[in-house]
XYZ file of N, CA and C in Angstrom:
780
model
N -65.276 1.157 -23.856
C -65.498 2.280 -22.934
C -65.074 3.576 -23.615
N -65.946 4.591 -23.519
C -65.629 5.868 -24.166
C -64.590 6.620 -23.366
N -63.948 7.600 -24.050
C -62.970 8.454 -23.367
C -63.640 9.210 -22.233
N -64.886 9.656 -22.431
C -65.600 10.413 -21.409
C -65.801 9.572 -20.152
N -66.176 8.292 -20.358
C -66.380 7.417 -19.208
C -65.071 7.159 -18.480
N -63.996 6.996 -19.280
C -62.688 6.779 -18.651
C -62.296 7.972 -17.773
N -62.551 9.182 -18.301
C -62.228 10.390 -17.534
C -63.035 10.469 -16.250
N -64.322 10.070 -16.349
C -65.169 10.108 -15.157
C -64.679 9.121 -14.108
N -64.270 7.935 -14.558
C -63.766 6.916 -13.624
C -62.462 7.380 -12.988
N -61.569 7.960 -13.821
C -60.278 8.437 -13.306
C -60.478 9.527 -12.279
N -61.372 10.473 -12.596
C -61.635 11.566 -11.665
C -62.211 11.034 -10.354
N -63.120 10.043 -10.489
C -63.706 9.453 -9.285
C -62.663 8.737 -8.446
N -61.749 8.044 -9.096
C -60.698 7.327 -8.377
C -59.783 8.291 -7.649
N -59.452 9.395 -8.320
C -58.592 10.397 -7.684
C -59.282 11.014 -6.482
N -60.568 11.309 -6.632
C -61.307 11.899 -5.512
C -61.352 10.936 -4.338
N -61.580 9.646 -4.632
C -61.617 8.642 -3.571
C -60.262 8.536 -2.875
N -59.189 8.584 -3.680
C -57.835 8.494 -3.110
C -57.560 9.670 -2.186
N -57.998 10.876 -2.595
C -57.783 12.066 -1.770
C -58.550 11.958 -0.454
N -59.816 11.469 -0.540
C -60.608 11.307 0.671
C -59.997 10.264 1.596
N -59.499 9.181 0.997
C -58.874 8.131 1.798
C -57.626 8.650 2.481
N -56.841 9.462 1.732
C -55.618 10.021 2.300
C -55.930 10.940 3.467
N -56.980 11.771 3.292
C -57.373 12.683 4.363
C -57.838 11.908 5.587
N -58.569 10.794 5.338
C -59.058 9.992 6.446
C -57.919 9.342 7.208
N -56.835 9.033 6.504
C -55.698 8.375 7.129
C -54.831 9.339 7.922
N -54.961 10.645 7.694
C -54.130 11.618 8.395
C -54.437 11.563 9.891
N -53.401 11.435 10.702
C -53.612 11.345 12.141
C -53.792 12.735 12.740
N -54.424 12.773 13.879
C -54.617 14.028 14.617
C -53.595 14.085 15.746
N -52.858 15.180 15.812
C -51.865 15.364 16.858
C -52.085 16.715 17.534
N -51.993 16.726 18.843
C -52.022 17.972 19.604
C -50.599 18.265 20.068
N -50.173 19.502 19.864
C -48.794 19.893 20.162
C -48.802 21.056 21.136
N -48.051 20.918 22.212
C -47.974 21.975 23.223
C -46.712 22.801 23.053
N -46.858 24.104 23.224
C -45.725 25.012 23.313
C -46.030 25.996 24.433
N -45.036 26.751 24.862
C -45.260 27.620 26.019
C -46.056 28.874 25.665
N -45.717 29.486 24.531
C -46.405 30.714 24.150
C -45.893 31.951 24.851
N -44.736 31.836 25.533
C -44.200 32.985 26.275
C -42.684 33.033 26.157
N -42.171 32.660 24.976
C -40.724 32.538 24.815
C -40.303 33.019 23.425
N -40.561 34.304 23.129
C -40.224 34.816 21.799
C -38.706 34.819 21.575
N -38.243 34.613 20.335
C -39.032 34.434 19.117
C -39.418 32.984 18.835
N -39.198 32.098 19.811
C -39.468 30.680 19.575
C -40.954 30.354 19.653
N -41.640 30.917 20.631
C -43.081 30.710 20.720
C -43.686 31.870 21.508
N -44.758 32.428 20.997
C -45.404 33.572 21.641
C -46.835 33.678 21.125
N -47.654 34.400 21.872
C -49.066 34.554 21.518
C -49.310 35.964 21.015
N -49.850 36.077 19.813
C -50.206 37.363 19.239
C -51.415 37.951 19.978
N -51.614 39.283 19.899
C -52.814 39.884 20.508
C -54.111 39.238 20.024
N -54.076 38.701 18.816
C -55.254 38.026 18.268
C -55.505 36.676 18.922
N -54.524 36.187 19.691
C -54.633 34.862 20.295
C -53.913 33.783 19.518
N -53.417 34.119 18.318
C -52.712 33.127 17.505
C -51.308 32.874 18.064
N -50.932 31.602 18.117
C -49.611 31.224 18.617
C -48.643 31.182 17.435
N -47.523 31.884 17.582
C -46.550 31.951 16.492
C -45.141 31.729 17.024
N -44.178 31.723 16.084
C -42.779 31.615 16.454
C -42.070 30.470 15.756
N -40.761 30.404 15.961
C -39.929 29.384 15.330
C -40.414 27.979 15.675
N -40.652 27.711 16.958
C -41.119 26.382 17.356
C -42.416 26.017 16.647
N -43.309 26.979 16.538
C -44.615 26.727 15.928
C -44.463 26.404 14.449
N -43.594 27.136 13.755
C -43.393 26.857 12.333
C -42.709 25.506 12.124
N -41.770 25.165 12.997
C -41.151 23.839 12.921
C -42.211 22.755 13.130
N -43.073 22.952 14.119
C -44.132 21.983 14.397
C -45.066 21.826 13.203
N -45.465 22.934 12.601
C -46.379 22.861 11.457
C -45.725 22.192 10.247
N -44.442 22.505 10.001
C -43.735 21.856 8.895
C -43.580 20.365 9.157
N -43.328 20.008 10.389
C -43.216 18.610 10.776
C -44.531 17.878 10.529
N -45.638 18.534 10.867
C -46.946 17.908 10.662
C -47.222 17.626 9.186
N -46.764 18.509 8.313
C -46.930 18.261 6.874
C -46.162 17.028 6.458
N -44.939 16.879 6.966
C -44.130 15.711 6.635
C -44.781 14.423 7.158
N -45.451 14.531 8.304
C -46.076 13.362 8.928
C -47.484 13.096 8.399
N -47.977 13.964 7.519
C -49.354 13.872 7.046
C -50.315 13.872 8.234
N -50.118 14.807 9.134
C -50.915 14.871 10.351
C -51.703 16.172 10.424
N -52.892 16.097 11.002
C -53.681 17.278 11.309
C -53.307 17.718 12.719
N -52.665 18.872 12.819
C -52.115 19.285 14.111
C -52.835 20.495 14.700
N -52.967 20.471 16.003
C -53.497 21.592 16.758
C -52.419 22.051 17.732
N -52.078 23.331 17.692
C -51.065 23.890 18.592
C -51.769 24.512 19.790
N -51.336 24.148 20.989
C -51.947 24.703 22.199
C -50.862 25.314 23.077
N -51.203 26.364 23.815
C -50.281 27.003 24.757
C -50.429 26.355 26.127
N -49.293 26.106 26.762
C -49.287 25.476 28.080
C -48.200 26.116 28.924
N -48.535 26.533 30.148
C -47.531 27.087 31.045
C -46.394 26.093 31.238
N -45.179 26.635 31.355
C -43.984 25.783 31.389
C -44.012 24.769 32.533
N -44.407 25.205 33.722
C -44.379 24.317 34.882
C -45.235 23.066 34.686
N -46.270 23.186 33.881
C -47.161 22.045 33.693
C -47.001 21.329 32.377
N -45.951 21.650 31.626
C -45.888 21.159 30.253
C -45.566 19.662 30.182
N -44.681 19.159 31.046
C -44.412 17.718 31.061
C -45.566 16.946 31.710
N -46.093 17.392 32.861
C -47.266 16.704 33.408
C -48.431 16.628 32.421
N -48.636 17.691 31.634
C -49.708 17.673 30.640
C -49.496 16.624 29.562
N -48.242 16.447 29.140
C -47.927 15.407 28.152
C -48.205 14.027 28.738
N -47.750 13.790 29.960
C -47.941 12.485 30.598
C -49.418 12.194 30.856
N -50.211 13.261 31.071
C -51.648 13.104 31.279
C -52.415 12.993 29.958
N -51.692 13.013 28.835
C -52.262 12.867 27.490
C -53.184 14.020 27.104
N -52.863 15.213 27.633
C -53.577 16.407 27.176
C -53.145 16.766 25.765
N -51.946 16.359 25.382
C -51.414 16.563 24.029
C -50.382 15.478 23.771
N -49.892 15.431 22.529
C -49.047 14.314 22.098
C -47.568 14.668 22.005
N -47.267 15.935 21.793
C -45.889 16.364 21.599
C -45.663 17.698 22.318
N -44.418 17.930 22.704
C -43.996 19.236 23.205
C -42.982 19.806 22.225
N -43.301 20.928 21.618
C -42.351 21.642 20.757
C -42.211 23.031 21.371
N -41.284 23.162 22.317
C -41.234 24.365 23.144
C -39.820 24.709 23.578
N -38.848 24.451 22.683
C -37.450 24.788 22.997
C -36.990 24.133 24.306
N -37.289 22.855 24.451
C -36.947 22.131 25.675
C -35.596 21.438 25.534
N -34.674 21.737 26.463
C -33.380 21.070 26.479
C -33.560 19.576 26.772
N -32.789 18.773 26.081
C -32.779 17.322 26.324
C -31.802 17.056 27.471
N -32.315 16.807 28.649
C -31.460 16.562 29.812
C -31.724 15.170 30.378
N -30.763 14.659 31.132
C -30.903 13.341 31.738
C -32.079 13.311 32.700
N -32.279 14.390 33.439
C -33.388 14.432 34.392
C -34.729 14.330 33.672
N -34.877 15.061 32.570
C -36.141 15.012 31.827
C -36.336 13.667 31.138
N -35.229 13.035 30.731
C -35.342 11.735 30.060
C -35.819 10.637 31.009
N -35.806 10.896 32.295
C -36.382 9.941 33.243
C -37.903 9.909 33.133
N -38.477 11.017 32.619
C -39.936 11.128 32.542
C -40.476 10.942 31.134
N -39.772 11.511 30.142
C -40.297 11.499 28.777
C -39.193 11.132 27.783
N -39.592 10.882 26.556
C -38.643 10.634 25.463
C -38.468 11.909 24.658
N -37.405 11.945 23.862
C -37.127 13.101 23.013
C -36.790 12.650 21.594
N -37.105 13.532 20.665
C -36.612 13.374 19.298
C -35.131 13.700 19.260
N -34.534 13.535 18.094
C -33.198 14.079 17.874
C -33.268 15.599 18.063
N -32.154 16.255 18.401
C -32.189 17.712 18.566
C -32.617 18.428 17.283
N -33.431 19.476 17.440
C -33.762 20.290 16.269
C -33.092 21.657 16.334
N -32.368 21.950 17.415
C -31.373 23.028 17.396
C -30.423 22.868 18.577
N -29.283 23.529 18.497
C -28.234 23.395 19.502
C -28.569 24.232 20.740
N -27.955 23.878 21.859
C -28.285 24.547 23.108
C -27.059 25.141 23.784
N -27.245 26.314 24.366
C -26.234 26.969 25.194
C -26.961 28.030 26.002
N -26.420 28.349 27.171
C -26.979 29.419 27.993
C -25.948 30.532 28.129
N -26.403 31.658 28.654
C -25.503 32.796 28.832
C -25.932 33.616 30.039
N -24.987 34.346 30.612
C -25.282 35.322 31.647
C -25.465 36.683 30.987
N -26.408 37.461 31.476
C -26.698 38.785 30.927
C -26.734 39.788 32.085
N -26.053 40.910 31.902
C -25.976 41.942 32.936
C -26.207 43.317 32.317
N -26.575 44.310 33.130
C -26.667 45.687 32.610
C -25.312 46.136 32.060
N -25.347 46.915 30.993
C -24.105 47.447 30.422
C -23.385 48.306 31.456
N -22.067 48.112 31.529
C -21.272 48.895 32.463
C -21.325 48.423 33.896
N -21.920 47.243 34.134
C -22.037 46.762 35.512
C -20.694 46.351 36.090
N -19.742 46.059 35.222
C -18.400 45.719 35.686
C -18.292 44.377 36.376
N -19.173 43.454 36.037
C -19.127 42.122 36.636
C -18.091 41.281 35.900
N -16.974 41.052 36.543
C -15.895 40.272 35.921
C -15.620 38.971 36.653
N -15.857 38.949 37.964
C -15.654 37.726 38.746
C -16.987 36.973 38.792
N -17.167 36.061 37.828
C -18.448 35.369 37.685
C -18.427 34.027 38.404
N -17.869 34.033 39.614
C -17.868 32.858 40.473
C -18.908 33.065 41.567
N -19.159 32.016 42.321
C -20.103 32.152 43.430
C -19.626 33.204 44.423
N -18.331 33.217 44.700
C -17.776 34.212 45.617
C -17.925 35.622 45.049
N -17.617 35.772 43.750
C -17.680 37.086 43.134
C -19.091 37.635 43.037
N -20.078 36.751 42.993
C -21.474 37.184 42.847
C -22.262 37.013 44.142
N -21.572 36.752 45.237
C -22.241 36.595 46.521
C -23.053 37.851 46.856
N -24.319 37.648 47.174
C -25.194 38.768 47.529
C -25.824 39.465 46.343
N -25.364 39.175 45.127
C -25.970 39.778 43.935
C -27.344 39.149 43.685
N -28.229 39.931 43.115
C -29.572 39.444 42.806
C -29.588 38.916 41.373
N -29.838 37.615 41.243
C -29.766 36.962 39.932
C -31.092 36.263 39.651
N -31.589 36.414 38.425
C -32.884 35.847 38.073
C -32.812 34.795 36.994
N -33.838 33.950 36.965
C -33.980 32.919 35.931
C -35.430 32.461 35.914
N -35.789 31.713 34.880
C -37.145 31.183 34.771
C -37.297 29.945 35.643
N -38.317 29.913 36.468
C -38.572 28.779 37.344
C -38.895 27.531 36.536
N -38.431 26.383 37.026
C -38.743 25.117 36.378
C -37.922 24.832 35.150
N -37.037 25.741 34.785
C -36.198 25.574 33.602
C -34.779 25.214 34.025
N -33.993 24.745 33.059
C -32.611 24.373 33.376
C -31.786 25.591 33.783
N -32.186 26.782 33.353
C -31.493 27.996 33.793
C -31.572 28.131 35.320
N -32.727 27.819 35.887
C -32.888 27.891 37.337
C -32.013 26.842 38.025
N -31.949 25.643 37.447
C -31.091 24.591 38.012
C -29.633 25.042 38.023
N -29.199 25.637 36.913
C -27.811 26.122 36.816
C -27.546 27.213 37.840
N -28.466 28.140 37.943
C -28.306 29.270 38.864
C -28.181 28.781 40.305
N -29.062 27.876 40.705
C -29.062 27.393 42.083
C -27.822 26.553 42.397
N -27.339 25.808 41.400
C -26.161 24.961 41.621
C -24.864 25.761 41.590
N -24.812 26.812 40.785
C -23.554 27.527 40.543
C -23.369 28.732 41.452
N -24.469 29.394 41.815
C -24.377 30.621 42.610
C -25.242 30.539 43.868
N -24.986 29.572 44.728
C -25.832 29.423 45.927
C -25.739 30.599 46.889
N -24.675 31.399 46.802
C -24.517 32.543 47.705
C -25.221 33.798 47.199
N -25.803 33.718 46.014
C -26.508 34.871 45.450
C -27.937 34.930 45.979
N -28.567 36.086 45.786
C -29.992 36.249 46.062
C -30.727 35.816 44.791
N -31.233 34.593 44.798
C -31.820 33.992 43.596
C -33.309 34.300 43.528
N -33.741 34.783 42.366
C -35.158 35.064 42.142
C -35.629 34.321 40.897
N -36.717 33.560 41.038
C -37.241 32.753 39.949
C -38.595 33.297 39.499
N -38.844 33.237 38.191
C -40.009 33.872 37.579
C -40.806 32.865 36.747
N -42.096 33.132 36.551
C -42.921 32.199 35.769
C -42.491 32.066 34.312
N -41.947 33.132 33.717
C -41.523 33.063 32.313
C -40.340 33.999 32.070
N -39.707 33.824 30.911
C -38.496 34.579 30.601
C -38.758 36.066 30.425
N -39.911 36.425 29.904
C -40.231 37.849 29.722
C -40.159 38.610 31.038
N -40.621 37.987 32.126
C -40.604 38.663 33.416
C -39.181 38.799 33.953
N -38.332 37.812 33.663
C -36.919 37.924 34.053
C -36.291 39.111 33.329
N -36.511 39.167 32.022
C -35.936 40.245 31.216
C -36.416 41.619 31.694
N -37.703 41.708 32.013
C -38.280 42.985 32.446
C -37.619 43.467 33.738
N -37.419 42.558 34.686
C -36.806 42.964 35.941
C -35.334 43.336 35.772
N -34.639 42.671 34.844
C -33.250 43.055 34.575
C -33.211 44.447 33.949
N -34.056 44.684 32.962
C -34.096 45.990 32.294
C -34.530 47.104 33.241
N -35.333 46.766 34.249
C -35.845 47.766 35.196
C -34.909 47.996 36.371
N -33.787 47.289 36.403
C -32.819 47.491 37.474
C -33.093 46.713 38.739
N -34.035 45.760 38.687
C -34.352 44.980 39.881
C -33.503 43.714 40.003
N -32.691 43.448 38.976
C -31.756 42.325 39.002
C -30.360 42.828 38.655
N -29.357 42.187 39.227
C -27.976 42.481 38.856
C -27.520 41.630 37.672
N -28.203 40.510 37.464
C -27.740 39.535 36.472
C -28.877 38.557 36.211
N -28.872 37.959 35.036
C -29.796 36.862 34.771
C -29.088 35.793 33.953
N -29.666 34.594 33.959
C -29.174 33.524 33.103
C -30.311 33.105 32.190
N -29.996 32.966 30.893
C -31.018 32.586 29.928
C -30.405 31.822 28.770
N -31.258 31.292 27.917
C -30.778 30.592 26.717
C -30.133 31.591 25.771
N -29.036 31.189 25.154
C -28.221 32.131 24.386
C -28.958 32.751 23.198
N -29.647 31.947 22.406
C -30.265 32.491 21.185
C -31.363 33.504 21.499
N -32.350 33.190 22.349
C -33.359 34.215 22.652
C -32.789 35.425 23.377
N -31.742 35.213 24.182
C -31.112 36.363 24.838
C -30.470 37.288 23.799
N -29.810 36.694 22.808
C -29.207 37.510 21.744
C -30.276 38.296 20.997
N -31.399 37.650 20.713
C -32.494 38.334 20.025
C -33.036 39.482 20.877
N -33.215 39.254 22.160
C -33.739 40.293 23.053
C -32.765 41.471 23.152
N -31.481 41.185 23.273
C -30.484 42.247 23.417
C -30.373 43.113 22.169
N -30.442 42.483 21.009
C -30.155 43.194 19.761
C -31.388 43.748 19.060
N -32.561 43.212 19.390
C -33.733 43.559 18.583
C -34.902 44.136 19.367
N -34.682 44.486 20.645
C -35.765 45.101 21.415
C -35.250 46.350 22.123
N -36.167 47.250 22.418
C -35.786 48.483 23.122
C -35.315 48.176 24.540
N -36.025 47.291 25.248
C -35.626 46.936 26.613
C -34.250 46.272 26.630
N -33.994 45.429 25.632
C -32.746 44.683 25.598
C -31.510 45.541 25.412
N -31.697 46.780 24.945
C -30.554 47.676 24.744
C -29.863 48.026 26.054
N -30.519 47.710 27.164
C -29.948 48.010 28.486
C -28.738 47.171 28.824
N -28.630 46.036 28.183
C -27.818 44.975 28.768
C -26.909 44.300 27.753
N -26.071 43.374 28.251
C -25.130 42.665 27.398
C -24.798 41.309 27.998
N -24.349 40.405 27.128
C -23.880 39.109 27.606
C -22.537 39.285 28.301
N -22.328 38.507 29.366
C -21.049 38.539 30.075
C -20.560 37.106 30.270
N -19.246 36.945 30.275
C -18.678 35.622 30.459
C -18.759 34.763 29.205
N -18.339 33.520 29.348
C -18.342 32.579 28.234
C -19.699 31.891 28.111
N -20.039 31.407 26.903
C -21.270 30.621 26.770
C -21.253 29.432 27.725
N -22.396 29.104 28.261
C -22.536 27.979 29.198
C -22.964 26.759 28.395
N -22.073 25.782 28.293
C -22.348 24.598 27.480
C -22.283 23.301 28.287
N -22.289 23.412 29.598
C -22.214 22.231 30.456
C -23.410 21.320 30.167
N -23.169 20.084 29.674
C -24.289 19.203 29.327
C -25.175 18.843 30.504
N -24.666 19.014 31.727
C -25.514 18.754 32.893
C -26.696 19.716 32.944
N -26.540 20.876 32.285
C -27.600 21.889 32.314
C -28.193 22.173 30.938
N -27.397 22.127 29.891
C -27.940 22.410 28.552
C -28.211 21.133 27.770
N -27.833 19.982 28.348
C -28.181 18.716 27.740
C -27.525 18.465 26.395
N -28.259 17.752 25.554
C -27.744 17.307 24.259
C -28.262 18.162 23.107
N -28.918 19.238 23.428
C -29.561 20.063 22.418
C -31.018 20.242 22.778
N -31.784 20.793 21.873
C -33.209 21.043 22.085
C -34.009 20.033 21.275
N -34.924 19.338 21.939
C -35.666 18.280 21.256
C -37.163 18.401 21.427
N -37.872 17.574 20.700
C -39.324 17.467 20.783
C -39.653 16.387 21.807
N -40.466 16.737 22.792
C -40.810 15.794 23.846
C -42.042 14.975 23.503
N -42.003 13.709 23.875
C -43.149 12.833 23.681
C -43.120 11.711 24.714
N -44.221 10.989 24.835
C -44.284 9.928 25.829
C -43.386 8.755 25.419
N -42.816 8.077 26.404
C -41.857 7.014 26.125
C -42.457 5.888 25.308
N -43.748 5.626 25.494
C -44.366 4.511 24.767
C -44.589 4.821 23.291
N -44.435 6.086 22.897
C -44.701 6.471 21.504
C -43.421 6.416 20.661
N -42.745 5.275 20.699
C -41.451 5.188 20.030
C -41.571 5.209 18.509
N -42.634 4.616 17.971
C -42.814 4.651 16.516
C -42.975 6.086 16.037
N -43.749 6.876 16.773
C -43.920 8.289 16.429
C -42.586 9.024 16.533
N -41.793 8.699 17.557
C -40.479 9.334 17.713
C -39.600 9.067 16.499
N -39.590 7.841 16.015
C -38.776 7.500 14.852
C -39.248 8.241 13.608
N -40.552 8.379 13.445
C -41.100 9.108 12.291
C -40.734 10.591 12.379
N -40.779 11.143 13.583
C -40.398 12.550 13.780
C -38.929 12.745 13.412
N -38.070 11.843 13.855
C -36.643 11.959 13.531
C -36.416 11.924 12.022
N -37.125 11.033 11.336
C -36.987 10.948 9.873
C -37.475 12.231 9.207
N -38.576 12.801 9.727
C -39.114 14.036 9.154
C -38.182 15.211 9.404
N -37.590 15.290 10.594
C -36.634 16.366 10.892
C -35.420 16.270 9.965
N -34.946 15.065 9.735
C -33.807 14.866 8.828
C -34.158 15.337 7.418
N -35.351 14.994 6.975
C -35.793 15.419 5.643
C -35.908 16.935 5.563
N -36.389 17.574 6.634
C -36.519 19.029 6.661
C -35.158 19.710 6.571
N -34.148 19.124 7.198
C -32.795 19.671 7.094
C -32.257 19.517 5.678
N -32.550 18.395 5.049
C -31.983 18.084 3.732
C -32.669 18.837 2.602
N -33.975 19.083 2.720
C -34.695 19.693 1.592
C -34.819 21.220 1.702
N -34.225 21.819 2.739
C -34.234 23.269 2.866
C -35.387 23.832 3.674
N -36.335 22.987 4.075
C -37.477 23.467 4.858
C -37.016 24.096 6.170
N -36.121 23.418 6.854
C -35.628 23.909 8.143
C -34.901 25.241 7.975
N -34.020 25.318 6.989
C -33.223 26.539 6.810
C -34.100 27.737 6.483
N -35.144 27.510 5.699
C -36.051 28.604 5.349
C -36.735 29.171 6.600
N -37.136 28.290 7.516
C -37.752 28.748 8.765
C -36.713 29.433 9.643
N -35.536 28.821 9.743
C -34.443 29.399 10.530
C -34.155 30.833 10.107
N -34.066 31.054 8.793
C -33.648 32.354 8.273
C -34.707 33.438 8.465
N -35.942 33.064 8.739
C -36.979 34.047 9.041
C -36.769 34.670 10.421
N -36.066 33.953 11.284
C -35.945 34.389 12.675
C -34.526 34.731 13.114
N -33.518 34.121 12.489
C -32.161 34.230 13.013
C -31.143 34.505 11.912
N -30.052 35.149 12.319
C -28.957 35.436 11.390
C -27.920 34.325 11.362
N -28.042 33.370 12.301
C -27.135 32.229 12.316
C -27.964 30.957 12.164
N -27.270 29.856 11.883
C -27.940 28.556 11.826
C -28.017 28.028 13.252
N -29.184 28.069 13.879
C -29.246 27.669 15.286
C -29.158 26.152 15.449
N -29.217 25.435 14.345
C -29.000 23.982 14.429
C -27.577 23.691 14.902
N -26.648 24.571 14.552
C -25.240 24.398 14.934
C -24.715 25.542 15.801
N -25.497 26.631 15.934
C -25.060 27.873 16.600
C -23.814 28.437 15.927
N -23.771 28.352 14.593
C -22.660 28.920 13.829
C -23.213 29.857 12.760
């Protein structure tokens, strides 16, 4: 056999291997909210971006998967997964016992904590139900922030909103006395937006596992346990090879995997 023929055979074999590999790549649909910057948001062009989206895309590379990212309103995000509209939820979802009754989760891909936010100079020091009785407090409906608000401040005037942006807008506009939100996006809003300059965090970080769970995880159907194990292995590899840190550093000044 001539060298030329050997080269032709080798090239053909490589091409076949590449085609076979592409054929073996699985198709996955991934849902995110698209209304929770900097974790997930929709650009004016319609493109979905953010930390969650980049984590999802990096994960898909590790899994050798062809992924499609779709935006889904928060209230319908778990029902959509159970109805098989998509295969995974990568949307900054707290891993809670209540949610684990419906779906499975990956290992956490970042740490969780909530915080109270008030207008600067509001003088809110008694952050008990009695101290906040009659105050107007907002949170995102269907989220663990709303559960915390309703359980902790039943004497307050509670207002729930479709998404976090609307909560923030009403706080900045003076229509709320206080809000509860996830610590990392609240810090980003306070320090890096014009509207956020109105306000500040008050009180201690909220770390009660009944509300913030075990961290933030990727949601999937309970029957997809093999996929869950592969996701956990890929997340571990992303932490070890620097992929995760590179994405983290594009968005945050701290390591949100540990909140340090």
